[in-house]
GROMACS .gro file of C-alpha atoms in nm:
model
  220
    1MET     CA    1  -0.696   1.283   2.040
    2MET     CA    2  -0.550   0.938   2.116
    3LYS     CA    3  -0.220   0.989   1.931
    4ARG     CA    4  -0.118   1.249   2.180
    5LEU     CA    5  -0.294   1.063   2.457
    6MET     CA    6  -0.130   0.726   2.411
    7PRO     CA    7   0.227   0.816   2.523
    8ALA     CA    8   0.088   0.976   2.836
    9LEU     CA    9  -0.133   0.676   2.912
   10ALA     CA   10   0.101   0.395   2.811
   11ALA     CA   11   0.208   0.330   3.169
   12LEU     CA   12  -0.152   0.349   3.284
   13PHE     CA   13  -0.259   0.076   3.044
   14LEU     CA   14   0.029  -0.143   3.155
   15THR     CA   15  -0.070  -0.111   3.518
   16LEU     CA   16  -0.414  -0.241   3.425
   17GLY     CA   17  -0.270  -0.547   3.253
   18VAL     CA   18  -0.330  -0.476   2.884
   19HIS     CA   19  -0.140  -0.710   2.650
   20ALA     CA   20  -0.164  -0.565   2.302
   21GLU     CA   21  -0.051  -0.877   2.121
   22THR     CA   22  -0.239  -1.141   2.320
   23PRO     CA   23  -0.541  -1.294   2.142
   24PRO     CA   24  -0.850  -1.442   2.306
   25ASP     CA   25  -0.766  -1.750   2.513
   26SER     CA   26  -0.627  -2.016   2.278
   27GLY     CA   27  -0.836  -1.868   2.000
   28GLU     CA   28  -1.152  -2.012   2.156
   29ALA     CA   29  -1.347  -1.696   2.239
   30LEU     CA   30  -1.354  -1.563   1.885
   31PRO     CA   31  -1.503  -1.868   1.709
   32GLU     CA   32  -1.775  -1.877   1.975
   33ALA     CA   33  -1.854  -1.509   1.915
   34VAL     CA   34  -1.856  -1.547   1.538
   35ALA     CA   35  -2.073  -1.857   1.552
   36ALA     CA   36  -2.340  -1.703   1.774
   37PRO     CA   37  -2.701  -1.730   1.656
   38PRO     CA   38  -2.838  -1.435   1.455
   39ASP     CA   39  -3.044  -1.301   1.744
   40LYS     CA   40  -2.744  -1.292   1.980
   41PRO     CA   41  -2.452  -1.107   1.819
   42LYS     CA   42  -2.128  -1.095   2.013
   43LEU     CA   43  -1.796  -0.918   1.975
   44ALA     CA   44  -1.577  -1.061   1.700
   45TYR     CA   45  -1.206  -0.976   1.715
   46GLY     CA   46  -0.975  -0.985   1.415
   47GLN     CA   47  -0.804  -0.820   1.121
   48MET     CA   48  -0.984  -0.661   0.829
   49ILE     CA   49  -0.852  -0.595   0.478
   50GLN     CA   50  -1.016  -0.491   0.154
   51GLN     CA   51  -0.941  -0.664  -0.176
   52GLY     CA   52  -1.122  -0.507  -0.469
   53ASP     CA   53  -1.482  -0.471  -0.360
   54LYS     CA   54  -1.451  -0.749  -0.100
   55ARG     CA   55  -1.394  -0.680   0.269
   56LEU     CA   56  -1.234  -0.976   0.442
   57PHE     CA   57  -1.238  -1.046   0.815
   58SER     CA   58  -0.987  -1.289   0.965
   59PRO     CA   59  -1.009  -1.390   1.334
   60CYS     CA   60  -0.698  -1.327   1.542
   61ARG     CA   61  -0.433  -1.592   1.475
   62ASP     CA   62  -0.664  -1.786   1.247
   63ARG     CA   63  -0.606  -1.852   0.877
   64SER     CA   64  -0.978  -1.858   0.795
   65TYR     CA   65  -1.172  -1.554   0.677
   66LEU     CA   66  -1.527  -1.430   0.629
   67PHE     CA   67  -1.675  -1.169   0.399
   68LEU     CA   68  -1.797  -0.864   0.587
   69GLU     CA   69  -2.164  -0.779   0.545
   70ASP     CA   70  -2.270  -0.452   0.705
   71VAL     CA   71  -2.621  -0.477   0.851
   72SER     CA   72  -2.589  -0.167   1.069
   73PRO     CA   73  -2.822   0.131   1.018
   74ASP     CA   74  -2.703   0.354   0.733
   75ALA     CA   75  -2.398   0.129   0.679
   76ALA     CA   76  -2.237   0.290   0.984
   77VAL     CA   77  -1.979   0.012   1.030
   78ILE     CA   78  -1.838   0.040   0.677
   79LYS     CA   79  -1.830   0.419   0.697
   80ALA     CA   80  -1.637   0.402   1.023
   81LEU     CA   81  -1.387   0.147   0.886
   82ASP     CA   82  -1.337   0.344   0.566
   83GLY     CA   83  -1.278   0.649   0.781
   84VAL     CA   84  -0.965   0.489   0.931
   85GLY     CA   85  -0.830   0.363   0.599
   86LEU     CA   86  -0.994   0.032   0.507
   87ALA     CA   87  -1.105   0.154   0.163
   88ALA     CA   88  -0.754   0.290   0.106
   89GLY     CA   89  -0.608  -0.058   0.151
   90LYS     CA   90  -0.484  -0.031   0.510
   91PRO     CA   91  -0.508  -0.339   0.734
   92ILE     CA   92  -0.742  -0.268   1.025
   93TYR     CA   93  -0.776  -0.432   1.365
   94VAL     CA   94  -1.149  -0.448   1.435
   95GLU     CA   95  -1.389  -0.545   1.709
   96LEU     CA   96  -1.741  -0.580   1.571
   97LEU     CA   97  -2.073  -0.679   1.719
   98ALA     CA   98  -2.156  -0.950   1.470
   99VAL     CA   99  -2.267  -1.303   1.386
  100ALA     CA  100  -2.160  -1.545   1.116
  101GLU     CA  101  -2.391  -1.693   0.857
  102GLY     CA  102  -2.228  -1.917   0.601
  103ASN     CA  103  -1.918  -1.739   0.476
  104SER     CA  104  -2.040  -1.394   0.583
  105LEU     CA  105  -1.981  -1.197   0.901
  106LYS     CA  106  -2.288  -0.980   0.957
  107ALA     CA  107  -2.180  -0.674   1.154
  108SER     CA  108  -2.445  -0.470   1.330
  109ALA     CA  109  -2.224  -0.233   1.533
  110LEU     CA  110  -1.866  -0.124   1.589
  111ASN     CA  111  -1.675  -0.155   1.914
  112GLN     CA  112  -1.340  -0.026   1.793
  113ALA     CA  113  -1.115  -0.020   1.487
  114VAL     CA  114  -0.750   0.082   1.466
  115ALA     CA  115  -0.549   0.114   1.145
  116GLY     CA  116  -0.247  -0.114   1.166
  117GLY     CA  117  -0.354  -0.231   1.513
  118ARG     CA  118  -0.269  -0.573   1.649
  119CYS     CA  119  -0.490  -0.825   1.822
  120GLN     CA  120  -0.581  -0.736   2.178
  121GLN     CA  121  -0.693  -0.935   2.478
  122PRO     CA  122  -1.066  -0.898   2.548
  123GLY     CA  123  -1.173  -0.808   2.898
  124GLY     CA  124  -1.329  -1.147   2.971
  125MET     CA  125  -1.451  -1.168   3.330
  126GLU     CA  126  -1.220  -0.891   3.452
  127GLU     CA  127  -1.343  -0.579   3.270
  128ASP     CA  128  -1.658  -0.454   3.105
  129TRP     CA  129  -1.550  -0.113   2.970
  130ARG     CA  130  -1.254   0.105   2.887
  131ALA     CA  131  -1.271   0.478   2.812
  132ALA     CA  132  -1.005   0.741   2.754
  133GLY     CA  133  -0.968   1.105   2.662
  134ASN     CA  134  -0.717   1.385   2.634
  135GLU     CA  135  -0.649   1.737   2.757
  136PRO     CA  136  -0.614   1.635   3.032
  137ALA     CA  137  -0.521   1.273   2.970
  138TRP     CA  138  -0.744   1.025   3.151
  139LEU     CA  139  -0.831   0.657   3.152
  140LEU     CA  140  -1.131   0.475   3.296
  141ALA     CA  141  -1.163   0.100   3.346
  142VAL     CA  142  -1.489  -0.055   3.465
  143GLY     CA  143  -1.439  -0.403   3.606
  144ARG     CA  144  -1.673  -0.647   3.773
  145GLU     CA  145  -1.579  -0.526   4.123
  146GLN     CA  146  -1.390  -0.198   4.082
  147LEU     CA  147  -1.412   0.119   3.880
  148VAL     CA  148  -1.069   0.278   3.830
  149VAL     CA  149  -1.004   0.634   3.713
  150LYS     CA  150  -0.649   0.738   3.622
  151ARG     CA  151  -0.567   1.100   3.545
  152GLN     CA  152  -0.233   1.250   3.464
  153GLY     CA  153  -0.095   1.433   3.765
  154LYS     CA  154  -0.368   1.314   4.003
  155ALA     CA  155  -0.410   1.026   4.243
  156ASP     CA  156  -0.595   0.721   4.113
  157ARG     CA  157  -0.958   0.689   4.214
  158ILE     CA  158  -1.068   0.333   4.288
  159LEU     CA  159  -1.434   0.280   4.369
  160PRO     CA  160  -1.674  -0.012   4.399
  161VAL     CA  161  -1.869  -0.053   4.077
  162PRO     CA  162  -2.222   0.087   4.109
  163LEU     CA  163  -2.509  -0.090   3.939
  164PRO     CA  164  -2.534   0.044   3.582
  165GLY     CA  165  -2.838   0.229   3.457
  166ARG     CA  166  -2.935   0.129   3.105
  167ALA     CA  167  -3.145   0.289   2.835
  168GLU     CA  168  -3.151   0.254   2.458
  169GLY     CA  169  -2.794   0.319   2.342
  170GLN     CA  170  -2.679   0.445   2.682
  171VAL     CA  171  -2.513   0.309   2.997
  172ASP     CA  172  -2.463   0.511   3.318
  173TYR     CA  173  -2.261   0.454   3.634
  174ARG     CA  174  -2.320   0.687   3.929
  175HIS     CA  175  -2.137   0.693   4.260
  176ALA     CA  176  -2.192   0.929   4.556
  177GLY     CA  177  -2.018   0.894   4.890
  178ALA     CA  178  -1.775   1.042   5.137
  179ASP     CA  179  -1.502   1.003   4.876
  180GLY     CA  180  -1.692   1.231   4.638
  181ALA     CA  181  -1.928   1.195   4.345
  182LEU     CA  182  -1.855   1.035   4.011
  183ASN     CA  183  -2.084   1.006   3.710
  184VAL     CA  184  -2.001   0.810   3.397
  185ARG     CA  185  -2.207   0.797   3.080
  186PHE     CA  186  -2.144   0.585   2.771
  187THR     CA  187  -2.353   0.673   2.467
  188ARG     CA  188  -2.369   0.462   2.153
  189GLY     CA  189  -2.225   0.657   1.861
  190VAL     CA  190  -1.913   0.676   1.647
  191CYS     CA  191  -1.627   0.844   1.832
  192ARG     CA  192  -1.344   0.929   1.592
  193ASP     CA  193  -0.977   0.979   1.653
  194THR     CA  194  -0.842   1.094   1.317
  195MET     CA  195  -0.498   1.176   1.460
  196ALA     CA  196  -0.441   0.813   1.554
  197ALA     CA  197  -0.649   0.654   1.273
  198ALA     CA  198  -0.883   0.494   1.526
  199VAL     CA  199  -1.258   0.490   1.574
  200PHE     CA  200  -1.473   0.366   1.861
  201GLY     CA  201  -1.836   0.265   1.897
  202TRP     CA  202  -1.917   0.469   2.207
  203ARG     CA  203  -1.876   0.824   2.337
  204ALA     CA  204  -1.776   0.872   2.701
  205GLU     CA  205  -1.844   1.149   2.949
  206LEU     CA  206  -1.694   1.145   3.297
  207GLU     CA  207  -1.785   1.391   3.574
  208ILE     CA  208  -1.538   1.385   3.862
  209ASP     CA  209  -1.421   1.643   4.118
  210GLY     CA  210  -1.634   1.910   3.955
  211GLN     CA  211  -1.470   1.846   3.618
  212THR     CA  212  -1.630   1.706   3.301
  213LEU     CA  213  -1.403   1.490   3.084
  214ARG     CA  214  -1.497   1.362   2.740
  215GLY     CA  215  -1.352   1.091   2.520
  216CYS     CA  216  -1.421   0.758   2.356
  217ALA     CA  217  -1.525   0.426   2.504
  218TRP     CA  218  -1.523   0.061   2.403
  219GLN     CA  219  -1.652  -0.260   2.555
  220ARG     CA  220  -1.413  -0.519   2.687
   0.00000   0.00000   0.00000
């Protein structure tokens, strides 16, 4: 999906200010996320490699490393990472919901993983979500004030962000007004992109202008 999607959306990502090689501010955000208490996991950003039977996580632009321990149900994190080449020896850029205990990074869920990917800038205070799909190509960015939909061949749709509805493993945004209706649903679950060797932790469904678009989503 995303391999064919990415050339079409490259300009769209740039207009939203994505910097593929920029790490968290001065390297500060990642240590805070990794050092969070066990009951409050946060997103950890970094590179993952496998050496023998050991899976090593290294924070972006940091020489330290932690051993990955998968505490997700049914080892879902490891299965997802292996699915994009970790077990085959490929370096993987990962974003994991995790905490650190001693020399272990305990991962409870996946946000995204890309084989050969480079460190990315987290959304911080500017964005909460990204989602994208193909056929037709589309991109969704949910910020703190605006929700932006970009579709190939169509005018951008910029709306105020509605209050999200939340349930177990699900987040919804619904807008209805003179400018039309828009419904967005993010559902927790592995969303694979085998063509681009990438995997995401959420599935996305977007209803707009009488059209239903599906793709993958990740938190920012």
